Coordinates of C-alpha atoms and ligand atoms in Angstrom, one line a residue:
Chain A
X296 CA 119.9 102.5 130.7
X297 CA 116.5 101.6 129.2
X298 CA 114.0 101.1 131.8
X299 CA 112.7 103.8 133.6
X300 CA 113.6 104.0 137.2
X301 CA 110.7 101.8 139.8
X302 CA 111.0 100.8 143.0
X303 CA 111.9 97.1 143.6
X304 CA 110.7 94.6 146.2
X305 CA 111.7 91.2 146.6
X306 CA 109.1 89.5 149.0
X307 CA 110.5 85.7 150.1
X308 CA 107.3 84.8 151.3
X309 CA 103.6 85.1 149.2
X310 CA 101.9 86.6 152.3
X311 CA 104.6 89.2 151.6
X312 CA 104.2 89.8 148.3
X313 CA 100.1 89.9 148.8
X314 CA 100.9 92.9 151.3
X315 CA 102.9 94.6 148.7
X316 CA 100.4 94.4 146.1
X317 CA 97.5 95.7 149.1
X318 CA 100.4 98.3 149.7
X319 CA 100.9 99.6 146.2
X320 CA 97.7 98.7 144.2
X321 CA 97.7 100.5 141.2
X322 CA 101.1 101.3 141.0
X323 CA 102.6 98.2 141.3
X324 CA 103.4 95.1 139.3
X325 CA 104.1 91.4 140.0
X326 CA 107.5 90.3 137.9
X327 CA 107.4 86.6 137.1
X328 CA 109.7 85.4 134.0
X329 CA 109.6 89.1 132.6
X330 CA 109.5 87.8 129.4
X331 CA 106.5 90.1 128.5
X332 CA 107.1 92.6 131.0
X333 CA 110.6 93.8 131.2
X334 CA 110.5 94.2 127.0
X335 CA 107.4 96.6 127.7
X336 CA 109.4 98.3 130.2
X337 CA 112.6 98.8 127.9
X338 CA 110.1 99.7 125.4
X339 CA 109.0 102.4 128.0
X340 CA 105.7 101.3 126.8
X341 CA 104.8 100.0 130.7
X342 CA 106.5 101.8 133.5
X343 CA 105.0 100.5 136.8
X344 CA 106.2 102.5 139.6
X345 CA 106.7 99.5 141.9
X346 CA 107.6 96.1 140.8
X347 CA 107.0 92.9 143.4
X348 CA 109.7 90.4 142.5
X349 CA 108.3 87.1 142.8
X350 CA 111.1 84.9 141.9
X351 CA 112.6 84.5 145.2
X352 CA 109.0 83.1 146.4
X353 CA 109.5 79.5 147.0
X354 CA 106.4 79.1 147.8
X355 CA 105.0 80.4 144.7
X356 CA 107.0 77.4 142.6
X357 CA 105.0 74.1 142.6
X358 CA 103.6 71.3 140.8
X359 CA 102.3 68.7 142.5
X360 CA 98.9 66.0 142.3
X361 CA 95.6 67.4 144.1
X362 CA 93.2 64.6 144.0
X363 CA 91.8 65.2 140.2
X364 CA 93.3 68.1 139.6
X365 CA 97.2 68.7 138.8
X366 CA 97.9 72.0 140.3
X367 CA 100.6 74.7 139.8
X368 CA 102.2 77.6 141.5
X369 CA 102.1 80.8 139.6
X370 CA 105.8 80.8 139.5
X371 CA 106.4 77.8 138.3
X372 CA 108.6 77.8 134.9
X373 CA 107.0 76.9 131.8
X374 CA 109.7 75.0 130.7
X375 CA 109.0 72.5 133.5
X376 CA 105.3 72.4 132.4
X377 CA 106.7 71.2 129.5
X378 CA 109.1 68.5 130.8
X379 CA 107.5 67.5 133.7
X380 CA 106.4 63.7 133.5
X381 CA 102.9 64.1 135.9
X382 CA 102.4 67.3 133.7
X383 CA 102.4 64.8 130.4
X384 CA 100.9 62.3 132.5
X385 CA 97.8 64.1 133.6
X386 CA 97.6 66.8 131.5
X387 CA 99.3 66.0 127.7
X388 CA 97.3 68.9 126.1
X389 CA 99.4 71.4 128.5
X390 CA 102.6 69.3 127.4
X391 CA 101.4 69.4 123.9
X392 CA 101.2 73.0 123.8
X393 CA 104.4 74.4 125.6
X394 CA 106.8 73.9 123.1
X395 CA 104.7 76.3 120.3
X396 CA 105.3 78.8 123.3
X397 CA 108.6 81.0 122.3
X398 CA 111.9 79.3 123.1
X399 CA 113.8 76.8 125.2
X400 CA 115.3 79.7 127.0
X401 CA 112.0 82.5 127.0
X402 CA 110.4 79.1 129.1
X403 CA 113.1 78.4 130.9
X404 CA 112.3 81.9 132.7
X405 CA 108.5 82.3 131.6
X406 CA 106.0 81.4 134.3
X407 CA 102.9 79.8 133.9
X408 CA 101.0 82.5 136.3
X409 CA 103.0 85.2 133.8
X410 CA 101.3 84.0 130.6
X411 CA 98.0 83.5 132.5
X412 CA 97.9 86.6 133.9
X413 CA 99.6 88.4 131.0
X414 CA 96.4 87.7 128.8
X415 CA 98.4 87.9 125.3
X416 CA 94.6 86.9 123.1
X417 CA 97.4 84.8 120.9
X418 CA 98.8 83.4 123.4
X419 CA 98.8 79.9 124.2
X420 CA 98.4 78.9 127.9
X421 CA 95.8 81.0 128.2
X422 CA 93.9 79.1 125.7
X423 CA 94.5 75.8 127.1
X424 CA 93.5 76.8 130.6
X425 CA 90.0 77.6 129.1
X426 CA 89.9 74.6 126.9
X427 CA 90.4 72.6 130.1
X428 CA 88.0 74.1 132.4
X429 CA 90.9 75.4 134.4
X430 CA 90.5 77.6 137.9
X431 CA 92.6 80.4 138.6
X432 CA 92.6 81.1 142.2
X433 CA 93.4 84.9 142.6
X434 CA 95.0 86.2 145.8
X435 CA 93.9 89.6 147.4
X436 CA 93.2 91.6 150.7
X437 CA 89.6 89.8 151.1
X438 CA 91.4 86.2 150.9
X439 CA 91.2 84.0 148.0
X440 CA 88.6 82.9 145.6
X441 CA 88.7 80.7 142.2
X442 CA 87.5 82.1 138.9
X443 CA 87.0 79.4 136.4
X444 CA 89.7 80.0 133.3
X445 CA 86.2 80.4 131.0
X446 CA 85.6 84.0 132.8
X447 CA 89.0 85.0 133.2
X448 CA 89.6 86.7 130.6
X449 CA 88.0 89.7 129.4
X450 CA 89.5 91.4 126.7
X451 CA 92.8 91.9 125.3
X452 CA 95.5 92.0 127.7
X453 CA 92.5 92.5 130.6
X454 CA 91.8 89.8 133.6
X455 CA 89.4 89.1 136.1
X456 CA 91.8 90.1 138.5
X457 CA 91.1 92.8 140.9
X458 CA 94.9 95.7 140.8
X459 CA 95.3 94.4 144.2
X460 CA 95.2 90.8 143.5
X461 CA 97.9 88.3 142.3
X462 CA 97.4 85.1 140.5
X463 CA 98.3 82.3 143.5
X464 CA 97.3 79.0 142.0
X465 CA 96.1 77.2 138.5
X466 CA 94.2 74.6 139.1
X467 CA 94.2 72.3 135.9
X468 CA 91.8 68.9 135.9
X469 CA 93.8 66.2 135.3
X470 CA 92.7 64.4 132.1
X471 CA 90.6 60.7 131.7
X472 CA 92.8 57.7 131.4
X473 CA 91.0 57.8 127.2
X474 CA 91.8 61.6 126.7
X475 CA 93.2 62.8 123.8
X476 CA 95.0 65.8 123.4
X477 CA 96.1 68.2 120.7
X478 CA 97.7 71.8 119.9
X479 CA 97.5 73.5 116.5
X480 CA 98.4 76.4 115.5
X481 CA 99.6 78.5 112.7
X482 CA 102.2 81.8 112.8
X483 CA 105.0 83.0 110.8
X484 CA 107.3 81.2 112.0
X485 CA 108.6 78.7 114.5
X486 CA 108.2 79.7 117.9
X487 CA 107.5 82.9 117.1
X488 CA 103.6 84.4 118.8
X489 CA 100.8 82.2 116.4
X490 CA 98.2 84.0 114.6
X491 CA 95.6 81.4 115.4
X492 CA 95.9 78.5 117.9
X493 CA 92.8 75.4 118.5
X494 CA 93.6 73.3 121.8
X495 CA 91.7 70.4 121.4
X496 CA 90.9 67.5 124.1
X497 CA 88.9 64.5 123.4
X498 CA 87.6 61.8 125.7
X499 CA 87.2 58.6 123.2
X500 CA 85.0 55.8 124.7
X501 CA 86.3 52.2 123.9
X502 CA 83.8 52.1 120.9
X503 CA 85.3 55.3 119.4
X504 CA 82.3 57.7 120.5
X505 CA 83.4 61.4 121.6
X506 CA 82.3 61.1 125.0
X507 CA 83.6 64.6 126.1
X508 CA 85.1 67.2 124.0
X509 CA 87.0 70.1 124.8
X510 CA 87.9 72.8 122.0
X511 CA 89.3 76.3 122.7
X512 CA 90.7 78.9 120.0
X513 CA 93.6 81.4 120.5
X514 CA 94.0 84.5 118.6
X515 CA 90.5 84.1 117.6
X516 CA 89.2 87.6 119.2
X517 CA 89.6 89.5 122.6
X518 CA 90.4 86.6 124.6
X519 CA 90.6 82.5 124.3
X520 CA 87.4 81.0 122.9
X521 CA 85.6 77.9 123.6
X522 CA 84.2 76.5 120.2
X523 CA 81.1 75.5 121.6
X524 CA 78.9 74.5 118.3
X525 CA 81.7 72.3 117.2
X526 CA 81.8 70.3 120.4
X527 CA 78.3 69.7 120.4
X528 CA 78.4 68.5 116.8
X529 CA 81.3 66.3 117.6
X530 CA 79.4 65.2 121.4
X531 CA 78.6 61.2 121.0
X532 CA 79.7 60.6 117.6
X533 CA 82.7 58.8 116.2
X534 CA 85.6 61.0 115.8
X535 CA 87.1 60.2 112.0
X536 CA 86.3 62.3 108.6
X537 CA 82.7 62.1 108.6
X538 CA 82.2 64.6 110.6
X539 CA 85.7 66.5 111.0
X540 CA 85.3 68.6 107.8
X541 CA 81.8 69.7 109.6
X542 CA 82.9 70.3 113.1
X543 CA 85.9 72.2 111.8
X544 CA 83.8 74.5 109.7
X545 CA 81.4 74.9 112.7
X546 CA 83.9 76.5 114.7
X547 CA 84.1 79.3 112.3
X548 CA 80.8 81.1 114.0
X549 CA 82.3 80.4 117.6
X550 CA 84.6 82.9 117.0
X551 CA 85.1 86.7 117.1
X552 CA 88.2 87.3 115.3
X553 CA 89.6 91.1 114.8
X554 CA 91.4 92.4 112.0
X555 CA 95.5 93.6 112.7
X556 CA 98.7 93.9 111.2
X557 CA 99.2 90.1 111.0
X558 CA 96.1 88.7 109.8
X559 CA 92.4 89.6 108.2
X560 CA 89.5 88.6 110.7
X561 CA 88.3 86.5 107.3
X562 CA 91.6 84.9 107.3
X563 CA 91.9 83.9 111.2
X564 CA 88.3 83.0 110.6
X565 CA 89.2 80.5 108.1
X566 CA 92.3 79.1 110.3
X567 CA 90.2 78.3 113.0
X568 CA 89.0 76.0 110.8
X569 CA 91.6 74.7 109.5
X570 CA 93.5 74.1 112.7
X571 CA 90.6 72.4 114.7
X572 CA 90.6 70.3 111.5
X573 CA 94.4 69.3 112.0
X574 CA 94.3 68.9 115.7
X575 CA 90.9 66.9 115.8
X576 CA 92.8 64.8 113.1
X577 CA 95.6 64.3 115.2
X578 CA 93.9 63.8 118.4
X579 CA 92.1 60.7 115.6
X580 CA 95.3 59.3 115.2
X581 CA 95.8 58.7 118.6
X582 CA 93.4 56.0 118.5
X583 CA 91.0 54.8 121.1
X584 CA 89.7 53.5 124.3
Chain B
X178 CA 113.4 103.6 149.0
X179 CA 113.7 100.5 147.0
X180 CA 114.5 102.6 144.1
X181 CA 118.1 103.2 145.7
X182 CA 120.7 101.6 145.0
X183 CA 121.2 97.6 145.7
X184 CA 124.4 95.2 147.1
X185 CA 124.7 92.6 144.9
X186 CA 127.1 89.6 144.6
X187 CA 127.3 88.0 141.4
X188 CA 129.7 85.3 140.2
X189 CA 131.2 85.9 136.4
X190 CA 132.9 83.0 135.0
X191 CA 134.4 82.5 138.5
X192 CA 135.2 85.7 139.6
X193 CA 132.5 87.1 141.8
X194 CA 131.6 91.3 141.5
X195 CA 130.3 92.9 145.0
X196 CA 128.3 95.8 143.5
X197 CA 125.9 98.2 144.1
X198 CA 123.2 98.4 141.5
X199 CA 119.8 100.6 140.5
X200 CA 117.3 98.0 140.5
X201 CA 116.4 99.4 137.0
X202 CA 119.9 97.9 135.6
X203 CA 119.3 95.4 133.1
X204 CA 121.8 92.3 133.4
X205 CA 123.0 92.5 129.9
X206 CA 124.0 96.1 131.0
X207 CA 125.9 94.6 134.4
X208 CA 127.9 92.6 132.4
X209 CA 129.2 95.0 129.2
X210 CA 129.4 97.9 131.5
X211 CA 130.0 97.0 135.5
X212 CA 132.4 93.5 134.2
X213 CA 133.7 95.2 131.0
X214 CA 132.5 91.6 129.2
X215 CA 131.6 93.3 126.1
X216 CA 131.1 89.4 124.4
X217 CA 127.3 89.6 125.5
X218 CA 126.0 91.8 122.7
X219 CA 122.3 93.6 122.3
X220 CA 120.7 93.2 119.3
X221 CA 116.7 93.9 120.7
X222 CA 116.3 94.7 124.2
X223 CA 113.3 92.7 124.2
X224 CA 113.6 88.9 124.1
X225 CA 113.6 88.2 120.4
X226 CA 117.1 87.8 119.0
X227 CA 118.9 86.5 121.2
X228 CA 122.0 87.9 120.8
X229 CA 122.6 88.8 124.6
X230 CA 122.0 84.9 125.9
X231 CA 123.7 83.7 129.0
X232 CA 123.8 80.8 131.6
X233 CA 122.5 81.6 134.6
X234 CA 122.3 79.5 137.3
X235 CA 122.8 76.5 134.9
X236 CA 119.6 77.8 132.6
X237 CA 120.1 79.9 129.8
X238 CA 118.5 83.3 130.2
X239 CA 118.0 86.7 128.3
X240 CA 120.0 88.9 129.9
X241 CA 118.3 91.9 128.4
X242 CA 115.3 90.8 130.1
X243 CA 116.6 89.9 133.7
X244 CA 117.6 92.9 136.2
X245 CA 121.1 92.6 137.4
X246 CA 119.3 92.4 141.1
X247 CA 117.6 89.5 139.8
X248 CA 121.0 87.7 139.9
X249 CA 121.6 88.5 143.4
X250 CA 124.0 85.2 144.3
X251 CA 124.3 83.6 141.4
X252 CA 126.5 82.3 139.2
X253 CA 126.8 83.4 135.3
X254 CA 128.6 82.2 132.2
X255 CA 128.8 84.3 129.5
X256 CA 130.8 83.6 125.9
X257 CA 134.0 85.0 128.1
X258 CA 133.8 81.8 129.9
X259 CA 133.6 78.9 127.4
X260 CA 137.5 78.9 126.5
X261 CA 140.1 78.0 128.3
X262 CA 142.7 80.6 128.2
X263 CA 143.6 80.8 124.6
X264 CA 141.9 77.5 123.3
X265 CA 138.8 77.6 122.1
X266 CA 136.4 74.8 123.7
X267 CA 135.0 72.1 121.4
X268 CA 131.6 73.8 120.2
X269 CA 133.6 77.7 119.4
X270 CA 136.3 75.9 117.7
X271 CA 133.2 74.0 115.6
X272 CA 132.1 77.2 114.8
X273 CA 135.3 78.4 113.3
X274 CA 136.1 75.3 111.3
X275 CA 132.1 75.4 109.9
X276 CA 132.3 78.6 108.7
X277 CA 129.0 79.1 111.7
X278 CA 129.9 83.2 111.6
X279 CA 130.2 86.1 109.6
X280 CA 129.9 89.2 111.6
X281 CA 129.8 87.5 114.8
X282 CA 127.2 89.8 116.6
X283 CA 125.0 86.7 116.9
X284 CA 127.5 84.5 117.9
X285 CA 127.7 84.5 121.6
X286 CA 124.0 84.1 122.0
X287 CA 124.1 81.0 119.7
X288 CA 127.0 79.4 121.9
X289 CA 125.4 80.1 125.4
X290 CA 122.0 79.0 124.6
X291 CA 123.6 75.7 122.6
X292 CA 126.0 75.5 126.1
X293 CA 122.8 74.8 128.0
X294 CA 121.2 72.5 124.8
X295 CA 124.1 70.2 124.5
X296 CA 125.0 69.2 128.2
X297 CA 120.7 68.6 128.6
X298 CA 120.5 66.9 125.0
X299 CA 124.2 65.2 124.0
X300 CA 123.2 63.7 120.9
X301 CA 120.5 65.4 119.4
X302 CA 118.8 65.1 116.3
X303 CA 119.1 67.6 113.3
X304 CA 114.7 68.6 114.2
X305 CA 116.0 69.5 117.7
X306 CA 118.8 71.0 116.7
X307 CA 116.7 73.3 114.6
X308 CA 114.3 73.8 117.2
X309 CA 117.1 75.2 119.9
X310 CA 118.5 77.5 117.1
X311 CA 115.1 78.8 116.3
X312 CA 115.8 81.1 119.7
X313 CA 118.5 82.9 118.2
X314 CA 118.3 85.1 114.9
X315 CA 121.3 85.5 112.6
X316 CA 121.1 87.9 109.9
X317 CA 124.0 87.4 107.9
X318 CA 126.0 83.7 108.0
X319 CA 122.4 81.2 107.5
X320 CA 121.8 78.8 109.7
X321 CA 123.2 75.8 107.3
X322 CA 126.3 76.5 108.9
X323 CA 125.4 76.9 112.2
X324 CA 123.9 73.3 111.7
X325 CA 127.1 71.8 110.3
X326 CA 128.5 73.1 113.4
X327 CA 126.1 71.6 116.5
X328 CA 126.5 68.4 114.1
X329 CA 130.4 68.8 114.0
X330 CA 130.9 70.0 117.7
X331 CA 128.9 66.8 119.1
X332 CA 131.0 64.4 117.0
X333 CA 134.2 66.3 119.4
X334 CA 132.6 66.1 122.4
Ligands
FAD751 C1 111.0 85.9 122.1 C2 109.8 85.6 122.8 C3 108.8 84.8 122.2 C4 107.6 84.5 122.9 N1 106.8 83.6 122.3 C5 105.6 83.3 122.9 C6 104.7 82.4 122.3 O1 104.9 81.9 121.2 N2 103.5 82.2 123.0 C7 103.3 82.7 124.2 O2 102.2 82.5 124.7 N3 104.1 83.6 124.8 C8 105.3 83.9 124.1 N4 106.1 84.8 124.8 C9 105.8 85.4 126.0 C10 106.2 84.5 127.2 O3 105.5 83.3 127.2 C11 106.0 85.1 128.6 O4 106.8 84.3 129.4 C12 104.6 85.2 129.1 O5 103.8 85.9 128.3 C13 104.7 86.0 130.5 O6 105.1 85.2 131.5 P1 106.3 85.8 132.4 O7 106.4 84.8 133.5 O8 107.5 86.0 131.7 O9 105.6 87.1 133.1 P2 106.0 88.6 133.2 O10 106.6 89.1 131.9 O11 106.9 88.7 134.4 O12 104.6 89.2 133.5 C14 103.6 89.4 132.5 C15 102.4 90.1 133.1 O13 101.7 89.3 134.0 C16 101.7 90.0 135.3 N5 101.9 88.9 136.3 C17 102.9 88.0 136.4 N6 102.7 87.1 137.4 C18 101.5 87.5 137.9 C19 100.7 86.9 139.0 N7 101.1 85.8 139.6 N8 99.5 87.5 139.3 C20 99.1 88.6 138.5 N9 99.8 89.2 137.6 C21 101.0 88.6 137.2 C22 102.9 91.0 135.3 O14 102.7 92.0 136.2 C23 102.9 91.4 133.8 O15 101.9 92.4 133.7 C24 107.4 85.1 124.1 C25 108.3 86.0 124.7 C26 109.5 86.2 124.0 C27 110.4 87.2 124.7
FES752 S1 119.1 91.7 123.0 FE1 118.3 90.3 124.3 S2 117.2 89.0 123.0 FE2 117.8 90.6 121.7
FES753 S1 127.1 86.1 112.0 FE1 126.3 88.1 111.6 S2 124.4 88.0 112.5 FE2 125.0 86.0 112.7

């Protein structure tokens, strides 16, 4: 037997489970999909004393149309982001990215509050949430309150969220009719965790002008970068390879790449480029208006 | 205490085991050890070769990282369950004829997640069919074979 022994809860309700976490506080985790957190507990390299199963919260499992947003439950399955039709519909750079995230069965489990909350810097959720100007809408003793995705995250594996609080609701803004979406990224190999990931979403006006542009890098430093100088060089211009080579290498000083095992900070440095390059040429390709 | 012990009902390719469990107990564990199915094998403990992939509930799961609480009421198949009696169904017996294994130890993950694939994706395309395997690592047999064997099991089926 691997894991160390915990004590387990299995709240049906989210008003339960928010007690449990007010309850246990420090000690205590949420499970979603456990796809990050049980192999840290086999690992014995996490050993929460309490964990708060959410997976028989119903209410914790949604998708559904809000107006302009698209909205999800924290519990809802990753692999359903990536199948659902309103989810491609609304939001293709979210459909665009979930199949780079592990495997048909790690998604079948993994939950979309899970990777939020989980804050894996390579991760690739995460990184769409902030390219999108997502809100996370944290649950805790003093009630709810939204945190835009761009603030979330704080460092490495480190939220905005309070030990007491739980991830209740993602918030994602449903894209323009003339959006276009894209996902690079580049790792060892096939859905394996990427090195360096660019989310990419584009509004193109009828006469090909970048109306809106939306850029975000993954394993690019701490946390999920927006690649600001690169939008604003790409804001109001036409979108094709007069000015992709230069946007592309402008997003080189949004980001804050470290050094680790799998990668140089020069050499994430230089994929940033390289992948805002490929997805702003495929996100081109789409066409306009 | 929560930490004590759990009753548990959870279906095994039809036969149903009324348990009591630590919460701590992984499923993977449930199965070789409480159900004696020693087909589910462990390569990693933590998500990345596949090796101990079952159905559960219709979805197939890592059952090294799912508690055997977790599957409180719900029905499992594991590699035990894909023949009937002594005949192999059409995807282990494409296996076999392909050459798909050497050792075997990957085997039973590569069946149970491709169980799922097949009945959501019937006739799938060589890319997906390399996309599915991509979830399951085999160190010794190559994946050519495994291929040759998705290929040759949906011509059977
Ligand atoms: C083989 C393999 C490959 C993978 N490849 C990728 C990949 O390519 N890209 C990628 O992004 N990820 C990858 N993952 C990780 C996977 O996406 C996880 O599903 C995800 O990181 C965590 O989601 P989960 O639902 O499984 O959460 P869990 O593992 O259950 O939880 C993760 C953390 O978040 C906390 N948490 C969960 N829900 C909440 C909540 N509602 N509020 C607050 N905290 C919460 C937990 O307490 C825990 O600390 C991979 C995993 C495996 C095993
Ligand atoms: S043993 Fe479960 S994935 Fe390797
Ligand atoms: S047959 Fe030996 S690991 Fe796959």
């Amino acid at each position: 037997m691997k894991p160390a022994p915990f004590e387990y809860f299995v709240p049906e309700a989210a008003d339960e489970a928010l007690a449990l976490m007010a309850e246990h506080g420090l000690e205590a985790r949420p499970l979603a999909g456990g796809q990050s957190l049980v192999p840290l507990i086999n690992m014995r390299m996490a050993q929460p004393g309490v964990l708060i199963d959410l997976n028989r919260c119903a209410e914790f499992a949604y998708l559904r149309e809000d107006g302009d947003a698209l909205v999800s439950g924290p519990m809802t399955r990753q692999r359903e982001l990536e199948l659902s039709p309103i989810v491609r519909r609304h939001c293709p750079l979210i459909a665009k990215a979930m199949p780079h995230m592990g495997h048909a069965t790690i998604r079948n489990r993994g939950t979309a509050g899970g990777s939020l909350s989980h804050a894996d810097p390579s991760a690739e959720l995460p990184g769409v949430a902030v390219a999108m100007d997502a809100e996370l809408i944290a649950g805790g003793p003093n009630g709810r309150r939204a945190i835009p995705a761009t603030e979330f995250y704080l460092a490495e594996l480190t939220t905005a969220l309070e030990p007491e609080e739980m991830l209740c609701e993602i918030r994602f803004p449903k894209a323009t009719e003339n959006s276009r979406a894209s996902f690079a990224e580049v790792g060892s190999h096939f859905g394996g965790l990427a090195i360096v990931g660019v989310a990419g979403q584009v509004e193109i006006s009828a006469s090909g002008h970048c109306n809106k542009v939306a850029l975000a890098a993954t394993g690019a430093g701490e946390r999920p970068m927006r690649l600001t100088s690169a939008e604003a060089l790409l804001t109001g211009q036409v979108l094709d390879e007069r000015i992709i080579p230069d946007a592309a290498e402008a997003a080189a000083a949004d980001v804050e790449p470290l050094e680790d095992l799998h990668a140089s900070a020069h050499w994430r440095r230089r994929a940033v480029v390289a992948m805002t390059a490929q997805a702003l040429r495929e996100i081109a390709s789409q066409g306009v208006g | 205490m929560s930490a004590a012990r759990r009753d548990v009902r959870i279906t095994v390719n039809g036969r149903t085991y009324a348990v009591s469990v630590e919460p701590r107990l992984l499923l993977v564990d449930f199965l070789r050890h409480e159900c004696g199915l020693t087909g589910t094998h462990v390569g990693c403990a933590h998500g990345v070769c596949g090796a101990c992939t079952v159905v559960l509930d219709g979805a197939s799961v890592r059952s090294c990282l799912t508690f055997a609480v977790q599957a409180d009421n719900s029905e499992i198949t594991t590699v035990e369950g894909l023949a009937d009696g002594e005949s192999l169904n059409a995807l282990q017996r494409a296996f076999h004829e392909n050459h798909a294994l050497q050792c075997g130890y990957c085997t039973p993950g590569f069946l149970m997640s491709l169980t799922e694939f097949l009945r959501e994706t019937p006739d799938p395309s060589e890319a997906e069919i390399r996309e599915r395997l991509s979830g399951n690592l085999c160190r010794c047999t190559g994946y050519a074979n495994i291929v040759r064997a998705v290929q040759a099991a949906v011509q059977e089926m």
